[in-house]
Short mmCIF file of C-alpha atoms in Angstrom, two decimals:
data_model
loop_
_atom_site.label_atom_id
_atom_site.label_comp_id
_atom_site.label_asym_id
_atom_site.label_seq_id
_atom_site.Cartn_x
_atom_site.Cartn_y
_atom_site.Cartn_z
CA UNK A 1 -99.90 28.56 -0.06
CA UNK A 2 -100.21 27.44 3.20
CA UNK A 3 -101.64 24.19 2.54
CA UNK A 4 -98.77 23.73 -0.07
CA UNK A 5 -96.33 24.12 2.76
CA UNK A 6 -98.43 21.68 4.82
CA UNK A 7 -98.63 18.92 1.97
CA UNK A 8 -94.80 18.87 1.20
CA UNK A 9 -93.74 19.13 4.88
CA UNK A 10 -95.63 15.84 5.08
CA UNK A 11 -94.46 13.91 2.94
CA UNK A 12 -91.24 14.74 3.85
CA UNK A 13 -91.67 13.09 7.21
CA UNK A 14 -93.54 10.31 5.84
CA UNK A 15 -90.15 9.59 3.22
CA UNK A 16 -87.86 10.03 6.39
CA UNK A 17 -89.85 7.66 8.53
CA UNK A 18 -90.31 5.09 5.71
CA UNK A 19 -86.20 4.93 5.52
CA UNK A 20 -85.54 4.83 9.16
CA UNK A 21 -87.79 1.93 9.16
CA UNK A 22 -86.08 -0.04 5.90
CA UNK A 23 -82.81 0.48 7.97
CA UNK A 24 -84.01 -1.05 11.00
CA UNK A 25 -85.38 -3.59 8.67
CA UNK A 26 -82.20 -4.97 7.55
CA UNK A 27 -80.72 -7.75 9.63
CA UNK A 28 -77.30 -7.32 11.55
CA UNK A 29 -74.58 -9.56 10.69
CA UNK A 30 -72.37 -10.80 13.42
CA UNK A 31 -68.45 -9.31 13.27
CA UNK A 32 -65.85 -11.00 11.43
CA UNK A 33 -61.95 -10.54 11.90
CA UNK A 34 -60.07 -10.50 8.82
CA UNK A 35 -55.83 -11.63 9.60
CA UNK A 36 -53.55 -9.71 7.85
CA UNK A 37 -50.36 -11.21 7.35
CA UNK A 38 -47.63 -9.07 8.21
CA UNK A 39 -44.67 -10.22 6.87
CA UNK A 40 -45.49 -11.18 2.86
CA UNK A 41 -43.07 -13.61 1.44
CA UNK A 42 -42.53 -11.72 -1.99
CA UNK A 43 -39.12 -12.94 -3.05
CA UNK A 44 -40.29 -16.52 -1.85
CA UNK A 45 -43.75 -16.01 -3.74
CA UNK A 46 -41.87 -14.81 -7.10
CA UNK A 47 -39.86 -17.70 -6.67
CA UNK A 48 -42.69 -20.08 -6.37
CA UNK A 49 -44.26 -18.77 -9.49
CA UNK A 50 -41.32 -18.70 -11.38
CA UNK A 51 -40.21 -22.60 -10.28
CA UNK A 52 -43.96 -23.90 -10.18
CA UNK A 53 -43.51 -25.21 -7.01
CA UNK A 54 -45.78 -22.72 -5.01
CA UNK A 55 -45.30 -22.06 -1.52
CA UNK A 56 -43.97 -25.56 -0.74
CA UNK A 57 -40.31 -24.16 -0.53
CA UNK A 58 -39.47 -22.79 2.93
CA UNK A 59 -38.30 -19.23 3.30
CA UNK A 60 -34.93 -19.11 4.22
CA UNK A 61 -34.15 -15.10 4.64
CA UNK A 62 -34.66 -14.79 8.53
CA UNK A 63 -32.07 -17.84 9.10
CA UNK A 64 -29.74 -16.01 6.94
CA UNK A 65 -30.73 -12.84 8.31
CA UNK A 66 -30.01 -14.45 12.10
CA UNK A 67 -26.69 -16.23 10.58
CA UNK A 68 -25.33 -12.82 9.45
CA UNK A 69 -25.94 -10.99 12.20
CA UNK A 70 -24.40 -13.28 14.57
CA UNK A 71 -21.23 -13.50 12.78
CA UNK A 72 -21.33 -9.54 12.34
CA UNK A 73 -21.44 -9.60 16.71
CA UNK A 74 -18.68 -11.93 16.53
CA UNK A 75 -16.41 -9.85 14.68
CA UNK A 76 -17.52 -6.39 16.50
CA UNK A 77 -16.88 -7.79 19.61
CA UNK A 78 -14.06 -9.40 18.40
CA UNK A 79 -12.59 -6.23 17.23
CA UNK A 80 -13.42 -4.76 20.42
CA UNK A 81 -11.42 -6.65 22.44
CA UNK A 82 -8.25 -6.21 20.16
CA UNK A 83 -9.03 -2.43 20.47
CA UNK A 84 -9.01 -2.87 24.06
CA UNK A 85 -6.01 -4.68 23.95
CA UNK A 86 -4.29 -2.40 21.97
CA UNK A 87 -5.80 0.69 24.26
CA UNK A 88 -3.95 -1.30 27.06
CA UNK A 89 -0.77 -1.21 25.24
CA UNK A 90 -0.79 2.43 24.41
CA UNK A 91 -1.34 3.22 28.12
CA UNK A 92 1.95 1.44 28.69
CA UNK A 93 3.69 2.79 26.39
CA UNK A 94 2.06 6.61 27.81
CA UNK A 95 3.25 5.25 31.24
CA UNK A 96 7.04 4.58 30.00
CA UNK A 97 7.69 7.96 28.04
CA UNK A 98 6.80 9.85 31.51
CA UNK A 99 8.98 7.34 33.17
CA UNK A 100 12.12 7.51 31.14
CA UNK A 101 11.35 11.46 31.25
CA UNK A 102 11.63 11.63 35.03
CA UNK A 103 15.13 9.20 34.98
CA UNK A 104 16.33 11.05 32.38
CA UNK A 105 16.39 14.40 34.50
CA UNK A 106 17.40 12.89 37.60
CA UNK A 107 20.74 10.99 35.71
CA UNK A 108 20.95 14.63 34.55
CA UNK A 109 21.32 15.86 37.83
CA UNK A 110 23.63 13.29 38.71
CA UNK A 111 26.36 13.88 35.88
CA UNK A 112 25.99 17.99 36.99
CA UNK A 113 26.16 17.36 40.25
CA UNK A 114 28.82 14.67 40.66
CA UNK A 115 30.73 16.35 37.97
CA UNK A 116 31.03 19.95 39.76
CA UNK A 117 31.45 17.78 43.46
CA UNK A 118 34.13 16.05 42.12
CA UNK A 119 35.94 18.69 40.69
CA UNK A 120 35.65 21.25 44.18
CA UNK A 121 37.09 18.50 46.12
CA UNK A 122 40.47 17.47 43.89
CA UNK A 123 40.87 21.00 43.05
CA UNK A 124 40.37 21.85 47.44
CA UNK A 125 42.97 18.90 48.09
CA UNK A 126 44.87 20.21 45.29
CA UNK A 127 45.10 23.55 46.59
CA UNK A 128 46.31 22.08 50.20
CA UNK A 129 49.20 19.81 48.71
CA UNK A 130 50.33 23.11 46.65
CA UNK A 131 50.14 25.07 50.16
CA UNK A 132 51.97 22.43 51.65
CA UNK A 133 54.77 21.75 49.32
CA UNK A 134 56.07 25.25 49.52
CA UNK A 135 56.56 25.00 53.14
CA UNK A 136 54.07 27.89 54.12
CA UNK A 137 53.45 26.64 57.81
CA UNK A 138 56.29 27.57 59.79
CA UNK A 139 55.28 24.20 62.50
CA UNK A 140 55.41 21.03 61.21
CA UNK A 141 51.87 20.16 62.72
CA UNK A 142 49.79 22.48 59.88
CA UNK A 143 51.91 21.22 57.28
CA UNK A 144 50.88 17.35 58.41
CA UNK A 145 47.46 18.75 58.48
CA UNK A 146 47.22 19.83 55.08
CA UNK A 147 49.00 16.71 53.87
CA UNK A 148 46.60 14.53 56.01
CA UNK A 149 43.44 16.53 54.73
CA UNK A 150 44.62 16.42 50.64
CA UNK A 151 45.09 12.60 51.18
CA UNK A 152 41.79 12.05 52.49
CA UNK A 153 40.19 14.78 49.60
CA UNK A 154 42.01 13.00 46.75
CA UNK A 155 41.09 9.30 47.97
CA UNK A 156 37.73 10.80 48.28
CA UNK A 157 37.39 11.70 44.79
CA UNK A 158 39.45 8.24 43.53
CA UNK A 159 36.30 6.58 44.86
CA UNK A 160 33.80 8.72 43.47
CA UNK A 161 35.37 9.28 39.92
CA UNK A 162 35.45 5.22 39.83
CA UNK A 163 31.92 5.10 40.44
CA UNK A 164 31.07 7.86 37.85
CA UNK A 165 33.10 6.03 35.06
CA UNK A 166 32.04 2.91 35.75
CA UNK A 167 28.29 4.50 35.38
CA UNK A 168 28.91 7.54 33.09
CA UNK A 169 25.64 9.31 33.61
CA UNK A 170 25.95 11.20 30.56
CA UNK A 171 25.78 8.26 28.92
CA UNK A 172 22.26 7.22 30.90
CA UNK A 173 21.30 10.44 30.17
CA UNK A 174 21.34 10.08 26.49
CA UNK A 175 20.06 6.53 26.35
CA UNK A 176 16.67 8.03 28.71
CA UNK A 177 16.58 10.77 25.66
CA UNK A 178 16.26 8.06 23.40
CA UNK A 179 13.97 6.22 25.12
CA UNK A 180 11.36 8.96 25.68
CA UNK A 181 11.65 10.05 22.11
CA UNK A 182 10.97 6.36 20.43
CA UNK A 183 8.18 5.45 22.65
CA UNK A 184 6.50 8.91 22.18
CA UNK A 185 7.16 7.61 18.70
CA UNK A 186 5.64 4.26 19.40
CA UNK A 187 2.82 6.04 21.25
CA UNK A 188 1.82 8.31 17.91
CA UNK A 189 1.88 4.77 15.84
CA UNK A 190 -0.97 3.02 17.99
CA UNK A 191 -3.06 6.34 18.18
CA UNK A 192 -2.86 6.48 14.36
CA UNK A 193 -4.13 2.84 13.97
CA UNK A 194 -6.33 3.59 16.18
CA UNK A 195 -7.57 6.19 14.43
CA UNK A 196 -7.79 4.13 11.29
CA UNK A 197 -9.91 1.50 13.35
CA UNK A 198 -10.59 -1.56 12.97
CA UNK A 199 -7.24 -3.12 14.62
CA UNK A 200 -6.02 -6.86 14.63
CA UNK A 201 -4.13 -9.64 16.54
CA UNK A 202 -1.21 -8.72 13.95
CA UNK A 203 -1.36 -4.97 15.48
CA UNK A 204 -1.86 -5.74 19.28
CA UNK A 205 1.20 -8.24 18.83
CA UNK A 206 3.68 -5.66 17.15
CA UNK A 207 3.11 -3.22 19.40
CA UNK A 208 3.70 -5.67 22.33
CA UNK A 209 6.77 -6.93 20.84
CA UNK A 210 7.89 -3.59 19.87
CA UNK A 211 7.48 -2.33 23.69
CA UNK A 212 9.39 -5.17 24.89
CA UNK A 213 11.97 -4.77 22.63
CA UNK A 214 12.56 -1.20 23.64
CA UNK A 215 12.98 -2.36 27.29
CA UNK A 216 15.43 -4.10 26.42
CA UNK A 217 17.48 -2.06 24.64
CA UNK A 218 17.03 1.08 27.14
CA UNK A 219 16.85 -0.67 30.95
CA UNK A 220 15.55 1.55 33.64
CA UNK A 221 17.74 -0.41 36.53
CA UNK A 222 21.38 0.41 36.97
CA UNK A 223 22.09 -2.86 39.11
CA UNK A 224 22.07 -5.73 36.73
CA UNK A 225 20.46 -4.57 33.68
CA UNK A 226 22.24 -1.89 32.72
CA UNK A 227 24.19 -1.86 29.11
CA UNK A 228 28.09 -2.35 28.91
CA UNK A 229 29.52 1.54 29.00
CA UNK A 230 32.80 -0.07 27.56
CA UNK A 231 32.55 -2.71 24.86
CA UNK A 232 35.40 -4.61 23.44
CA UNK A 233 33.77 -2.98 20.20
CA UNK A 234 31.77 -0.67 18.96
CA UNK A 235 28.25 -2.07 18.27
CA UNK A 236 24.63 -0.59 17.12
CA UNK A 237 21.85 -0.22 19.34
CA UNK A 238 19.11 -2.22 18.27
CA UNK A 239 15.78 -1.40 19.86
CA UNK A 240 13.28 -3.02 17.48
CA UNK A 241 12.02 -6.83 17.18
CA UNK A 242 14.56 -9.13 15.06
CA UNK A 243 12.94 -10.85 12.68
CA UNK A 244 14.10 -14.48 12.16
CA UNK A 245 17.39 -14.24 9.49
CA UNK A 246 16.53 -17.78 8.48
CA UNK A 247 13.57 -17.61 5.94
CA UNK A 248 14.98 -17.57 2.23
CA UNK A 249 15.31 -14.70 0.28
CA UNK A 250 13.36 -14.11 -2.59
CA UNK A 251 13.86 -11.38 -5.13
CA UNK A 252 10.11 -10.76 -6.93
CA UNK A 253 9.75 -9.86 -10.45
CA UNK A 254 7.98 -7.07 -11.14
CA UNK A 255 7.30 -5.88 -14.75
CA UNK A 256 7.53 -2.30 -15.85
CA UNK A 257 3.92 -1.89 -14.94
CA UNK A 258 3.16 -0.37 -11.61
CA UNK A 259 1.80 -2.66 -9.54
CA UNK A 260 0.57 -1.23 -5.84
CA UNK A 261 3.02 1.18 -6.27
CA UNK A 262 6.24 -0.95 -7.01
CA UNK A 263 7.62 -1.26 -10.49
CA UNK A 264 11.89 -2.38 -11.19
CA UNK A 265 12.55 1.44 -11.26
CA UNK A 266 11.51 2.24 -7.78
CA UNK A 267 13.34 -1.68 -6.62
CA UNK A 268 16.39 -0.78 -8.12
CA UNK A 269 16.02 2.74 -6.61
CA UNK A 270 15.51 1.71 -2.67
CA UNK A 271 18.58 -1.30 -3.20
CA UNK A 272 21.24 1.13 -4.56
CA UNK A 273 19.99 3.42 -1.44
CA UNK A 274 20.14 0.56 1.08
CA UNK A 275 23.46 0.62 -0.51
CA UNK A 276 24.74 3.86 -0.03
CA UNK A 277 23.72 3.06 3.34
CA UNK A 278 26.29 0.60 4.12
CA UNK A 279 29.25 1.83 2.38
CA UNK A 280 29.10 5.26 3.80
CA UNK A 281 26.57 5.97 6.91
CA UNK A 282 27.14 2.76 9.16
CA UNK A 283 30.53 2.59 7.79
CA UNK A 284 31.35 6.48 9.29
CA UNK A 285 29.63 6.11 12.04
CA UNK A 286 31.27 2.89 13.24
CA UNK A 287 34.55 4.32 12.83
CA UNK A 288 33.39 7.73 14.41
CA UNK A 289 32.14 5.55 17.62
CA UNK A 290 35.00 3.15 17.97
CA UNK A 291 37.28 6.14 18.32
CA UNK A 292 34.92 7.84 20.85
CA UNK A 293 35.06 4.52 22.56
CA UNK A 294 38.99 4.38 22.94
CA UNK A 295 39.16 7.98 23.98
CA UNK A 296 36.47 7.27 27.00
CA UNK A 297 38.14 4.54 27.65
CA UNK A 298 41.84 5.85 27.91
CA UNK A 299 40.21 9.10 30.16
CA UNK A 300 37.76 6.59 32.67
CA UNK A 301 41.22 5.20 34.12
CA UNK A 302 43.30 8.27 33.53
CA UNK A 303 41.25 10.20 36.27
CA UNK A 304 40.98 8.10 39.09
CA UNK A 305 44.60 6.91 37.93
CA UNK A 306 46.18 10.38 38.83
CA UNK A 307 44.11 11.11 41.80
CA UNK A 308 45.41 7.91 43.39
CA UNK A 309 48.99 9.29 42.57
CA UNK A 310 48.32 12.43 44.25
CA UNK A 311 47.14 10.63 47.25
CA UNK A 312 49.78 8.13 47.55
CA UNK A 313 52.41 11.46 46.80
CA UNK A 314 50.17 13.85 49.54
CA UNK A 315 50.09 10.82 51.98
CA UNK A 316 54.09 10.86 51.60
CA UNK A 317 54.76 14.28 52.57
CA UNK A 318 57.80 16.16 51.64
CA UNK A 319 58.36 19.03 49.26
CA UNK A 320 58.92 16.74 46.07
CA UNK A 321 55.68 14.38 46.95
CA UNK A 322 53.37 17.29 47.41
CA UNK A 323 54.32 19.25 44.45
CA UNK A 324 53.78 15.44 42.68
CA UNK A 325 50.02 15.29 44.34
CA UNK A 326 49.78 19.09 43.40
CA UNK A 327 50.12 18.46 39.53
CA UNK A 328 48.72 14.98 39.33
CA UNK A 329 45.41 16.53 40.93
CA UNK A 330 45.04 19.61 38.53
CA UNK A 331 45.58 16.86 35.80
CA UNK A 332 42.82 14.68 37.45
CA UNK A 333 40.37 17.83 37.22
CA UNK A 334 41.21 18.56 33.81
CA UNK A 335 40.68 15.29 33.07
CA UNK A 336 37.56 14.69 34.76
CA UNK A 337 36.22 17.97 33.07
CA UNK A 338 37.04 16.55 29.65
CA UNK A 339 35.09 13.32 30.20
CA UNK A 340 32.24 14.47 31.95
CA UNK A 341 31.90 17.65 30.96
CA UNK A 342 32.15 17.38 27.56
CA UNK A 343 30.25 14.32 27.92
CA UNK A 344 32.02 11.60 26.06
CA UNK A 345 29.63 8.92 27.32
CA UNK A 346 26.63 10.64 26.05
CA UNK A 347 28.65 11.34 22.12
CA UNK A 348 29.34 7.43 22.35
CA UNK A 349 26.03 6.41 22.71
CA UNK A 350 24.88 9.08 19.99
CA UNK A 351 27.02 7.16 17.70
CA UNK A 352 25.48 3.85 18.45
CA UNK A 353 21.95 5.48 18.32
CA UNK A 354 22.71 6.77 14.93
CA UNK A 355 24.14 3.28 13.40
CA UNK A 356 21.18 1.55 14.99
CA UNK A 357 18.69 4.43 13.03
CA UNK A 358 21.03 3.49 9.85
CA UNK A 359 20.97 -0.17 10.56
CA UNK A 360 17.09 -0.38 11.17
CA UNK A 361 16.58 1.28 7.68
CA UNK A 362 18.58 -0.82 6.06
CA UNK A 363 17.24 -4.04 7.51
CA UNK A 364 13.45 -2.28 6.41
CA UNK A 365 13.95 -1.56 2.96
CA UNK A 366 15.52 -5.50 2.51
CA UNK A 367 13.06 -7.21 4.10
CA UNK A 368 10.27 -4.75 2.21
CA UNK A 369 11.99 -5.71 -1.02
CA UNK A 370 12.43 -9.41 0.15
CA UNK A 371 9.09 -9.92 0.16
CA UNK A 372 8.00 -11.65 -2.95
CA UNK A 373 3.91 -11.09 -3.19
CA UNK A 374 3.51 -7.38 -4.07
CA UNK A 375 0.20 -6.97 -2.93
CA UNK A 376 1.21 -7.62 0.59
CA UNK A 377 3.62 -4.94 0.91
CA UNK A 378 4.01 -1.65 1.75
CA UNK A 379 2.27 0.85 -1.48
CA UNK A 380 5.81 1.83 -3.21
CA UNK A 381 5.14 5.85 -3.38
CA UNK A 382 3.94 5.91 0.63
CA UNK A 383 7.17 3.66 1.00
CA UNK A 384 9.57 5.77 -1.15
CA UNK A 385 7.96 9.01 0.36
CA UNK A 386 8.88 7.77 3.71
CA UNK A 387 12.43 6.65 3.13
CA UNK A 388 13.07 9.87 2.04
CA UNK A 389 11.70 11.98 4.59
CA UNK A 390 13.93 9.89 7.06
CA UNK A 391 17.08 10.53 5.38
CA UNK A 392 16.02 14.41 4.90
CA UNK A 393 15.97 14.34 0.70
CA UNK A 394 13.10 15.01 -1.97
CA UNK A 395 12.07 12.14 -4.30
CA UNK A 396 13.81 13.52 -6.97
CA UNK A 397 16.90 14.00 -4.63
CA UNK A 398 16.54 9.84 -4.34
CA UNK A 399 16.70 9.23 -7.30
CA UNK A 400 19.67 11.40 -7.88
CA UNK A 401 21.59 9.55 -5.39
CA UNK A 402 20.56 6.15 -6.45
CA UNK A 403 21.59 7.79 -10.16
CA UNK A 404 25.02 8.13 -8.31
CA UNK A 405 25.60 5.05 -6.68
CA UNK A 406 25.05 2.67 -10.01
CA UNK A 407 27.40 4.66 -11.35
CA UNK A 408 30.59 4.48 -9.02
CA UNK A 409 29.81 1.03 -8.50
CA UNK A 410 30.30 0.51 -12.47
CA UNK A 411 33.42 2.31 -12.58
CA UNK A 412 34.66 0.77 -9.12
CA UNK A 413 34.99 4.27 -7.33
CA UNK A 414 33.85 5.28 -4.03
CA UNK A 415 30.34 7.60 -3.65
CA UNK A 416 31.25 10.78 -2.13
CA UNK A 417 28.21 11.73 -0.90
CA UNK A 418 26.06 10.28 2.58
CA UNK A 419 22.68 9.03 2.64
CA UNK A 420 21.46 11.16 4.58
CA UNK A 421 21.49 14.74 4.81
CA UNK A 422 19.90 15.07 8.47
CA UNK A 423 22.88 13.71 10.31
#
């Protein structure tokens, strides 16, 4: 058994010698580097064996490649800088409604506190010419004094009421109002194309233009700038960017089937509104403000009119003249309370306000309408939805009302029924 063992276990080392040898045997070849190609041609190479041509054709994918993406860095940075630009614009705008905020309290505070400073002092001289004229000082000397004091009270307030109706801060009250509410307006238009991204030129410049626009029709300067308080006649304020009146109209043709919205139901629809919109809304409100205007003007000269009189009549003396400057100065408070304190300035530019909202719709749905390639308008139920959530009426209240207006127009009566239903 032993000698088994023996036997085997040699041979195994002999095997295990004879194959380390056969491996050091074999001769050593020297390294070789293989190149892998990492990008492989593929579309180019199933080109070349579809065409027959090979691999003679150069590979044009990483020029295209390189083209593309330097146009797509043009227009990103491109359409950075217009949202820059328009970023720019919407701080400005930001700046303006906390601007016209601020004015708009402090012309407040002028109309209260001109209104109540006016009124102590002709009622104070008013009081002295009464004392006076009933003889109450037994010298002559006090009754000269209160003459002499009411004449310098009641030219006082002459001066001052001529400065407050030539400015009627009511009046710059309301136009501030405005002002803060249509650039806050303005403000929540860029934010929302903003939103939508991608802005353009076209954007940055209507917002520019509409900014400027609204400078103009609400000035923040009173020395210079600031807007007629008394027109010859009544007019609408206009506080958007006129387009140019001179480009043809053009009425397009659109069949009964819908195109981006629009079909010749939904045309006729918006012209008989636009309609309704001059016949009764700007035609009301016109007349409304050219009577406001008349009665504003008739009280602006009526109360520094009758405080002269009671100067002139306490400067006089006498029983007769001070009872005159008596009367003439509780008429000059009344009147001045009427004005001011009821605020005619601020109803009279309310009116004009309103026209211009009136006018600005009307002048939107033409020039929407006007336009002859359908595509580029406005899509016809976001544009019908709008119109009437401005004039506070459902779609199918639109309707109704256009319903109404084709038919007084075929019978030749008047519509009795507004627009709008907010104001």
């Amino acid at each position: 058994m032993a000698s088994l063992l023996h036997s085997s276990g040699s041979s195994c080392c002999s095997c295990s010698m004879k194959s380390s040898n056969a491996v050091s045997a074999v001769p050593k070849l020297p390294p070789t580097r293989i190149s892998v190609s990492r990008r492989i041609p593929t579309k180019e190479l199933i080109e070349g064996l579809r065409t027959g041509d090979g691999f003679r054709k150069p590979i044009p994918m990483e020029n295209n490649v390189a083209v593309t993406r330097l146009q797509d860095q043009e227009t990103s940075a491109s359409s950075s800088i217009e949202t820059l630009e328009l970023y720019a614009v919407l701080e400005a705008v930001a700046d303006r409604v906390e601007m016209h905020h601020n004015i708009g309290e402090q012309r407040e505070n002028w109309n209260n506190l001109l209104l109540n400073s006016i009124n102590m002092i002709t009622l104070t001289a008013t009081t002295m010419a009464g004392v006076a004229a009933t003889g109450a000082g037994s010298e002559g000397g006090s009754i000269l004094g209160l003459n002499l004091a009411s004449t310098i009270l009641f030219s006082a307030a002459t001066g001052m009421l001529v400065l407050m109706n030539k400015i009627q801060p009511s009046q710059l009250v309301e136009e501030q109002r405005n002002a803060t509410r249509l650039f806050k307006q303005l403000q929540s238009q860029i934010q929302t194309k903003l939103a939508l991204g991608s802005p353009t030129k076209e954007h940055v410049k209507d917002a520019m233009e509409k900014v400027l626009a609204l400078d103009k029709a609400f000035p923040l300067p009173l020395l210079g700038a600031m807007l007629e308080k008394f027109p010859k006649t009544f007019s609408p304020a206009v506080w958007w960017p006129r387009k140019s009146q001179n480009r043809e109209r053009k009425q397009s043709k659109i069949e009964k089937t819908e195109r981006n919205g629009w079909n010749s139901a939904l045309e006729m629809e918006m012209r008989e509104i636009v309609n309704v919109i001059k016949r009764k809304d700007v035609e009301d409100y016109e007349r409304l403000g050219n009577i406001v205007l008349k009665i504003n003007k008739i009280l602006a000269v009526s109360g520094p009119l009758l405080t002269g009189i009671a100067a002139i009549g306490s400067a006089h003396g006498g029983s007769w003249a001070a009872t005159m400057a008596a009367v003439a100065g509780a008429l000059a408070a009344t009147v001045n309370t009427l004005e001011h304190g009821a605020q005619a300035g601020m109803v009279f530019e309310m009116y004009r306000n309103c026209a211009g909202f009136f006018t600005l719709m009307e002048e939107t749905i033409e020039s929407t309408l006007d336009e002859s390639d359908v595509e580029r308008r406005e899509n016809g139920e976001l544009f019908e939805t709008k119109v009437g959530l401005q004039l506070g009426r459902s779609l199918s209240q639109l309707k109704e009302l256009a319903k109404k207006s084709r038919y007084s127009r075929i019978e030749g009566s008047a519509i009795d029924e507004f627009a709008s239903k907010l104001f």
